[in-house]
Short mmCIF file of C-alpha atoms and ligand atoms in Angstrom, two decimals:
data_model
loop_
_atom_site.label_atom_id
_atom_site.label_comp_id
_atom_site.label_asym_id
_atom_site.label_seq_id
_atom_site.Cartn_x
_atom_site.Cartn_y
_atom_site.Cartn_z
CA MET A 11 241.91 -28.60 100.51
CA ILE A 12 241.70 -30.99 97.90
CA VAL A 13 239.07 -30.70 94.88
CA VAL A 14 237.91 -34.58 92.88
CA LEU A 15 237.14 -33.93 89.56
CA LYS A 16 234.83 -35.76 87.51
CA HIS A 17 235.64 -39.19 85.40
CA GLY A 18 236.54 -38.13 82.53
CA VAL A 19 236.74 -34.81 82.98
CA THR A 20 238.91 -32.96 79.37
CA ASP A 21 242.25 -31.73 80.03
CA ASP A 22 241.23 -27.92 78.53
CA LYS A 23 238.26 -27.79 81.38
CA ARG A 24 240.56 -29.13 84.00
CA ASP A 25 243.95 -26.39 83.17
CA GLN A 26 240.81 -23.68 83.21
CA LEU A 27 239.96 -24.40 86.91
CA ILE A 28 243.85 -24.96 87.81
CA SER A 29 244.64 -21.36 86.75
CA TRP A 30 241.84 -19.88 88.17
CA LEU A 31 242.78 -21.65 91.37
CA LYS A 32 246.21 -20.80 90.76
CA ASN A 33 245.43 -17.01 90.22
CA LEU A 34 244.54 -16.72 93.87
CA GLY A 35 247.61 -17.82 94.98
CA LEU A 36 247.76 -21.41 95.39
CA GLN A 37 250.17 -24.21 94.57
CA ILE A 38 248.41 -27.21 93.25
CA HIS A 39 249.48 -30.08 93.62
CA ILE A 40 248.18 -32.43 90.66
CA SER A 41 247.52 -36.39 90.85
CA VAL A 42 245.99 -38.25 88.13
CA GLY A 43 244.78 -41.63 88.93
CA ALA A 44 243.13 -44.58 87.20
CA TYR A 45 240.13 -43.64 88.12
CA GLN A 46 239.93 -39.73 88.85
CA THR A 47 242.44 -36.96 89.30
CA VAL A 48 242.90 -34.99 92.31
CA LEU A 49 243.82 -31.49 92.73
CA GLY A 50 245.96 -30.72 96.16
CA LEU A 51 245.65 -27.08 96.80
CA ILE A 52 248.15 -25.68 99.03
CA GLY A 53 248.36 -22.10 100.39
CA ASP A 54 246.42 -20.45 102.15
CA THR A 55 242.93 -21.65 101.11
CA SER A 56 240.31 -19.40 103.16
CA ARG A 57 239.77 -17.28 99.92
CA VAL A 58 238.58 -20.51 97.74
CA ASP A 59 234.64 -20.60 97.85
CA MET A 60 234.15 -24.23 98.63
CA ASP A 61 230.33 -24.25 97.78
CA LEU A 62 231.24 -22.78 94.29
CA VAL A 63 234.21 -25.04 93.41
CA GLY A 64 232.00 -27.61 94.71
CA SER A 65 228.97 -26.60 92.12
CA LEU A 66 231.16 -26.47 89.44
CA GLU A 67 230.11 -29.10 86.35
CA ILE A 68 233.53 -30.82 86.17
CA VAL A 69 233.91 -31.25 90.44
CA ASP A 70 232.59 -34.24 92.36
CA ALA A 71 233.69 -33.15 96.03
CA VAL A 72 235.22 -30.80 97.28
CA LYS A 73 237.33 -31.46 101.12
CA ARG A 74 239.12 -29.78 103.62
CA VAL A 75 242.36 -31.45 104.45
CA THR A 76 242.97 -30.47 108.18
CA GLU A 77 246.84 -32.23 108.45
CA PRO A 78 249.58 -30.05 108.55
CA PHE A 79 251.11 -32.45 105.62
CA LYS A 80 249.73 -31.90 102.45
CA CYS A 81 251.96 -33.00 99.54
CA CYS A 82 253.06 -36.47 101.81
CA ASN A 83 249.00 -36.48 102.50
CA ARG A 84 247.35 -40.02 100.84
CA LYS A 85 244.23 -37.76 100.86
CA PHE A 86 246.39 -35.67 97.99
CA HIS A 87 247.45 -38.66 96.17
CA PRO A 88 245.00 -41.81 96.42
CA GLU A 89 247.09 -44.23 94.78
CA ASP A 90 250.31 -45.47 96.37
CA MET A 91 253.64 -43.79 95.25
CA VAL A 92 256.02 -45.99 93.24
CA VAL A 93 259.60 -44.66 94.18
CA ASP A 94 262.19 -46.25 91.23
CA CYS A 95 265.25 -46.19 92.38
CA GLN A 96 267.31 -47.16 88.93
CA GLY A 97 264.79 -49.64 88.12
CA VAL A 98 264.32 -50.89 91.48
CA LYS A 99 260.54 -50.18 92.16
CA ILE A 100 259.43 -49.19 95.76
CA GLY A 101 255.70 -49.82 96.81
CA GLY A 102 252.10 -50.14 95.17
CA GLY A 103 252.62 -53.46 95.97
CA ASN A 104 256.59 -54.02 95.00
CA PHE A 105 258.72 -55.18 97.39
CA VAL A 106 261.98 -53.97 98.18
CA MET A 107 264.69 -56.38 99.83
CA ILE A 108 267.68 -54.05 100.64
CA ALA A 109 271.12 -55.14 103.07
CA GLY A 110 274.45 -54.70 103.08
CA PRO A 111 276.59 -54.15 106.22
CA CYS A 112 276.20 -50.52 108.86
CA SER A 113 279.19 -49.24 107.12
CA VAL A 114 281.53 -49.89 104.37
CA GLU A 115 285.01 -50.88 105.81
CA SER A 116 287.23 -51.98 102.67
CA GLU A 117 286.63 -52.83 99.08
CA GLU A 118 287.37 -56.89 100.21
CA GLN A 119 284.13 -56.80 102.60
CA ILE A 120 281.94 -54.26 100.81
CA VAL A 121 282.13 -56.23 97.22
CA ALA A 122 282.09 -59.74 99.31
CA VAL A 123 278.73 -59.00 100.77
CA ALA A 124 277.30 -56.68 98.19
CA LYS A 125 277.66 -60.27 96.07
CA ALA A 126 276.49 -62.63 98.96
CA VAL A 127 273.44 -60.46 99.68
CA LYS A 128 272.45 -60.38 95.70
CA ALA A 129 272.83 -64.18 95.68
CA ALA A 130 270.39 -64.25 98.71
CA GLY A 131 267.88 -61.93 96.31
CA ALA A 132 268.76 -58.11 98.02
CA GLN A 133 267.68 -55.88 94.83
CA MET A 134 269.87 -53.15 96.74
CA LEU A 135 272.77 -52.63 98.20
CA ARG A 136 273.27 -50.47 102.07
CA GLY A 137 276.28 -49.53 103.28
CA GLY A 138 277.51 -46.27 105.53
CA ALA A 139 280.12 -44.07 104.45
CA PHE A 140 279.60 -41.33 106.36
CA LYS A 141 278.33 -42.45 109.98
CA PRO A 142 276.86 -40.77 112.91
CA ARG A 143 278.46 -42.20 115.99
CA THR A 144 277.32 -41.74 119.52
CA SER A 145 280.98 -41.36 120.52
CA PRO A 146 283.11 -39.27 118.55
CA TYR A 147 285.68 -41.71 119.48
CA ASP A 148 284.10 -44.37 117.16
CA PHE A 149 284.34 -45.09 113.54
CA PRO A 150 283.27 -42.49 111.89
CA GLY A 151 283.03 -44.11 108.80
CA LEU A 152 285.49 -44.04 105.64
CA LYS A 153 283.43 -40.87 103.47
CA ALA A 154 284.41 -40.33 100.21
CA THR A 155 286.89 -43.45 100.05
CA GLY A 156 283.39 -44.98 101.22
CA LEU A 157 281.46 -43.80 98.64
CA GLU A 158 283.74 -45.01 95.82
CA LEU A 159 284.00 -48.09 97.54
CA LEU A 160 280.19 -48.67 97.33
CA LYS A 161 280.23 -47.71 93.72
CA ILE A 162 282.91 -50.40 92.94
CA ALA A 163 280.41 -53.17 95.00
CA ARG A 164 277.65 -51.92 92.65
CA GLN A 165 280.12 -52.65 89.47
CA GLU A 166 280.65 -55.36 90.73
CA THR A 167 276.97 -56.26 91.41
CA GLY A 168 274.65 -54.20 89.61
CA LEU A 169 272.67 -53.22 92.78
CA PRO A 170 272.09 -49.94 93.34
CA PHE A 171 272.67 -48.77 96.91
CA VAL A 172 271.50 -46.31 99.64
CA THR A 173 274.09 -44.54 102.00
CA GLU A 174 273.71 -42.25 104.46
CA ILE A 175 274.10 -38.44 104.24
CA MET A 176 274.86 -37.03 107.51
CA SER A 177 275.04 -32.47 106.14
CA VAL A 178 274.28 -30.53 103.55
CA ALA A 179 278.45 -29.64 102.68
CA ASP A 180 278.53 -33.31 101.47
CA LEU A 181 275.90 -33.10 99.00
CA PRO A 182 278.75 -32.73 96.33
CA LEU A 183 280.19 -35.99 97.28
CA PHE A 184 276.78 -37.95 96.44
CA GLU A 185 275.85 -36.77 93.35
CA ASP A 186 276.38 -40.91 91.91
CA VAL A 187 274.74 -42.21 94.64
CA ASP A 188 271.62 -44.16 93.78
CA MET A 189 269.76 -43.37 96.84
CA LEU A 190 270.51 -40.82 99.75
CA GLN A 191 269.62 -42.14 103.51
CA VAL A 192 268.17 -39.46 105.76
CA GLY A 193 269.68 -41.60 109.30
CA ALA A 194 267.07 -40.54 112.21
CA ARG A 195 269.76 -38.41 113.87
CA ASN A 196 269.35 -36.10 111.39
CA MET A 197 265.37 -36.57 110.54
CA GLN A 198 264.79 -33.16 111.90
CA ASN A 199 267.55 -31.22 109.80
CA PHE A 200 265.42 -29.43 108.05
CA ASP A 201 268.40 -27.34 105.87
CA LEU A 202 269.42 -30.81 104.88
CA LEU A 203 266.14 -32.18 103.95
CA ARG A 204 265.34 -28.83 102.04
CA GLU A 205 268.43 -29.18 100.06
CA LEU A 206 267.79 -33.20 99.20
CA GLY A 207 263.90 -31.76 97.97
CA LYS A 208 266.35 -29.77 95.15
CA MET A 209 267.46 -33.26 94.21
CA ASP A 210 266.24 -36.21 91.45
CA LYS A 211 267.64 -38.78 93.72
CA PRO A 212 265.16 -41.04 95.95
CA ILE A 213 265.49 -40.46 99.45
CA LEU A 214 265.07 -42.63 102.34
CA LEU A 215 264.33 -40.39 105.24
CA LYS A 216 264.27 -42.69 108.62
CA ARG A 217 261.97 -42.15 112.09
CA GLY A 218 264.14 -40.43 114.39
CA LEU A 219 264.57 -41.88 117.82
CA ALA A 220 261.87 -40.10 119.43
CA ASN A 221 259.75 -38.71 117.01
CA THR A 222 255.97 -38.89 116.29
CA LEU A 223 254.50 -40.00 113.14
CA LYS A 224 253.48 -36.97 112.28
CA GLU A 225 256.65 -35.35 112.56
CA LEU A 226 257.70 -38.07 110.30
CA LEU A 227 255.72 -36.96 107.84
CA MET A 228 256.40 -33.00 108.15
CA SER A 229 260.35 -34.23 107.36
CA ALA A 230 259.16 -35.79 104.72
CA GLU A 231 256.98 -33.01 103.75
CA TYR A 232 260.07 -30.80 103.74
CA ILE A 233 261.59 -32.46 101.17
CA MET A 234 258.40 -32.72 98.96
CA ALA A 235 257.39 -29.05 99.25
CA ASN A 236 261.12 -28.55 97.57
CA GLY A 237 260.02 -30.53 94.58
CA ASN A 238 261.44 -34.19 95.44
CA GLU A 239 258.27 -36.67 95.41
CA GLN A 240 260.86 -39.62 95.38
CA VAL A 241 260.68 -40.34 99.51
CA VAL A 242 260.22 -43.61 100.97
CA LEU A 243 259.56 -43.71 105.06
CA CYS A 244 261.52 -46.10 107.35
CA GLU A 245 260.11 -47.36 110.50
CA ARG A 246 263.51 -48.05 112.37
CA GLY A 247 262.40 -48.34 116.28
CA ILE A 248 261.72 -45.73 118.77
CA ARG A 249 262.84 -45.01 122.20
CA THR A 250 260.97 -46.64 124.80
CA TYR A 251 261.21 -48.44 128.56
CA SER A 252 262.39 -51.49 126.99
CA ASP A 253 265.38 -52.58 128.89
CA TYR A 254 266.59 -55.54 126.01
CA THR A 255 266.47 -54.21 122.83
CA ARG A 256 268.38 -51.30 121.26
CA ASN A 257 264.67 -50.15 120.32
CA THR A 258 261.29 -50.62 119.58
CA LEU A 259 259.64 -51.73 116.39
CA ASP A 260 256.72 -49.75 116.13
CA ILE A 261 254.92 -52.20 114.02
CA SER A 262 251.22 -50.53 113.74
CA ALA A 263 253.43 -47.29 112.29
CA VAL A 264 253.32 -48.87 109.16
CA PRO A 265 249.91 -49.53 108.42
CA MET A 266 249.08 -46.38 110.19
CA LEU A 267 251.57 -44.53 108.26
CA HIS A 268 249.95 -46.24 104.97
CA GLU A 269 246.56 -44.82 106.11
CA LEU A 270 248.26 -41.78 106.30
CA SER A 271 250.10 -41.30 103.16
CA HIS A 272 250.70 -42.98 99.92
CA LEU A 273 254.71 -42.91 100.51
CA PRO A 274 256.59 -46.33 100.47
CA VAL A 275 257.10 -47.32 104.31
CA ILE A 276 259.60 -49.40 104.70
CA VAL A 277 261.47 -51.55 107.93
CA ASP A 278 264.93 -51.69 109.71
CA PRO A 279 264.57 -54.72 111.69
CA SER A 280 268.59 -54.43 112.68
CA HIS A 281 268.31 -51.07 114.48
CA ALA A 282 265.21 -51.69 115.98
CA THR A 283 266.08 -54.19 117.88
CA GLY A 284 269.70 -54.37 117.81
CA ILE A 285 270.52 -57.70 118.55
CA ALA A 286 271.13 -60.30 115.49
CA LYS A 287 268.52 -63.17 116.66
CA LEU A 288 265.82 -60.09 116.67
CA VAL A 289 265.87 -59.51 113.28
CA PRO A 290 264.38 -62.22 111.97
CA PRO A 291 261.11 -62.32 113.70
CA CYS A 292 261.17 -58.26 113.58
CA ALA A 293 261.39 -58.45 109.73
CA LEU A 294 258.91 -60.62 109.19
CA ALA A 295 256.40 -58.77 111.03
CA GLY A 296 257.15 -55.88 109.37
CA ALA A 297 256.41 -57.59 106.20
CA ALA A 298 253.03 -59.19 107.47
CA ALA A 299 252.12 -55.22 109.01
CA GLY A 300 252.43 -54.49 104.92
CA ALA A 301 255.67 -52.67 104.91
CA ASP A 302 257.24 -52.34 101.09
CA GLY A 303 260.51 -53.59 101.95
CA LEU A 304 263.15 -54.57 104.21
CA ILE A 305 266.26 -52.76 105.04
CA ILE A 306 268.17 -55.20 106.89
CA GLU A 307 272.37 -55.30 108.20
CA VAL A 308 274.70 -57.95 106.53
CA HIS A 309 277.71 -58.46 107.38
CA ASN A 310 280.35 -61.40 106.41
CA ASP A 311 282.05 -60.95 110.10
CA PRO A 312 280.24 -59.80 112.29
CA ILE A 313 282.22 -60.59 115.30
CA HIS A 314 284.86 -57.99 113.90
CA ALA A 315 282.62 -55.42 112.14
CA LEU A 316 283.32 -51.80 112.97
CA CYS A 317 279.71 -50.62 113.59
CA ASP A 318 276.82 -52.51 114.75
CA GLY A 319 278.06 -56.27 114.81
CA ALA A 320 275.98 -57.52 117.29
CA GLN A 321 272.88 -56.95 114.64
CA SER A 322 274.45 -57.76 111.54
CA LEU A 323 273.27 -61.16 110.16
CA ARG A 324 275.20 -63.43 108.45
CA PRO A 325 275.38 -63.71 104.67
CA GLU A 326 273.28 -67.76 105.38
CA GLU A 327 271.36 -65.99 107.72
CA TYR A 328 270.16 -63.54 105.67
CA ALA A 329 269.73 -65.70 102.94
CA ALA A 330 267.33 -67.95 105.29
CA LEU A 331 265.45 -65.20 106.49
CA ALA A 332 264.56 -63.84 102.64
CA GLY A 333 263.00 -67.42 101.74
CA LYS A 334 260.76 -66.60 104.56
CA VAL A 335 259.71 -63.00 103.86
CA LYS A 336 259.45 -64.67 100.02
CA LYS A 337 256.74 -67.46 101.30
CA LEU A 338 255.19 -64.74 104.14
CA ARG A 339 254.52 -62.40 101.07
CA GLU A 340 253.15 -65.26 99.02
CA ALA A 341 251.08 -66.34 101.93
CA ILE A 342 249.34 -62.40 102.86
CA VAL A 343 249.36 -60.92 99.16
C1 PEP B 15 272.06 -46.74 109.78
O1 PEP B 15 271.40 -47.21 108.91
O2 PEP B 15 273.94 -47.57 109.90
C2 PEP B 15 272.01 -45.72 110.62
C3 PEP B 15 272.90 -45.07 111.49
O3 PEP B 15 270.49 -46.21 110.86
P1 PEP B 15 269.37 -45.19 111.70
O4 PEP B 15 269.47 -43.85 111.17
O5 PEP B 15 267.88 -45.77 112.06
O6 PEP B 15 270.06 -45.34 113.68
MN1 MN B 16 274.04 -49.80 111.63
#
């Protein structure tokens, strides 16, 4: 249920209403906007007399929220959420370019790619240290060493980085990480989501390979219900019967998620397509659909990449794409 307060209500009167609602055993999510304050009521609202609340002098409207997701529901938080990652803002008109290799392979590699993507205008670096691989015989990432190399790349370039966490057991290693990624395969690792909800760090939550938008939002809800509101959603392609691409980029997910939720939504055209030459057109499509950013795999030597070389752009290809994204955004914003 949401309670929309009238413009100009005093803090005193608002707090009185909140403590009355809390006494009914409800959790209250408060969203203070420029024009209106919205109280989101979480819990068993069957005991709340909607007519009584609606008749209060300070209340503008009372509405039931039928969706099972509450904290990430736009009805609870009408204004866009802006996630701040070490000063890099994502959402609410702030567009982020995140780029880097699929996996961290060596200091030379990650520093060279970080410098190249920075020169092309990227504001954040990506790179996997813990890699979820379909085959147990494939390169699993450099793990703790990979995280250290990401920190070196950050020091060399000033770019904050995002990197994937696969297990709650690895959490202590992620203390000095700027943004934690929950990959597609872990979107419903509920224990992990709950723990990330207790952290004070932004989370990049990728849509599962075969998950609905409601399931994605319920996963975001796990993180947010535990206290961490800094969640960025990522559309990275889903499994369909498409035969020539790795996945199918669900472009309509971007405006739909924006309608349902106030969380920023970014697009990953690399995993969506699996093919480097398809990355630029799909990246532009994502930006045109209103995405709040793009996460793109870039490698200085894609042919010899230890993971996802076929979908990785070379630095010069990334720079050319970044220029086009900028022009496209100028045209549509
Ligand atoms: C990745 O970002 O390298 C990755 C493994 O992505 P996803 O979880 O979307 O497959
Ligand atoms: Mn990858």
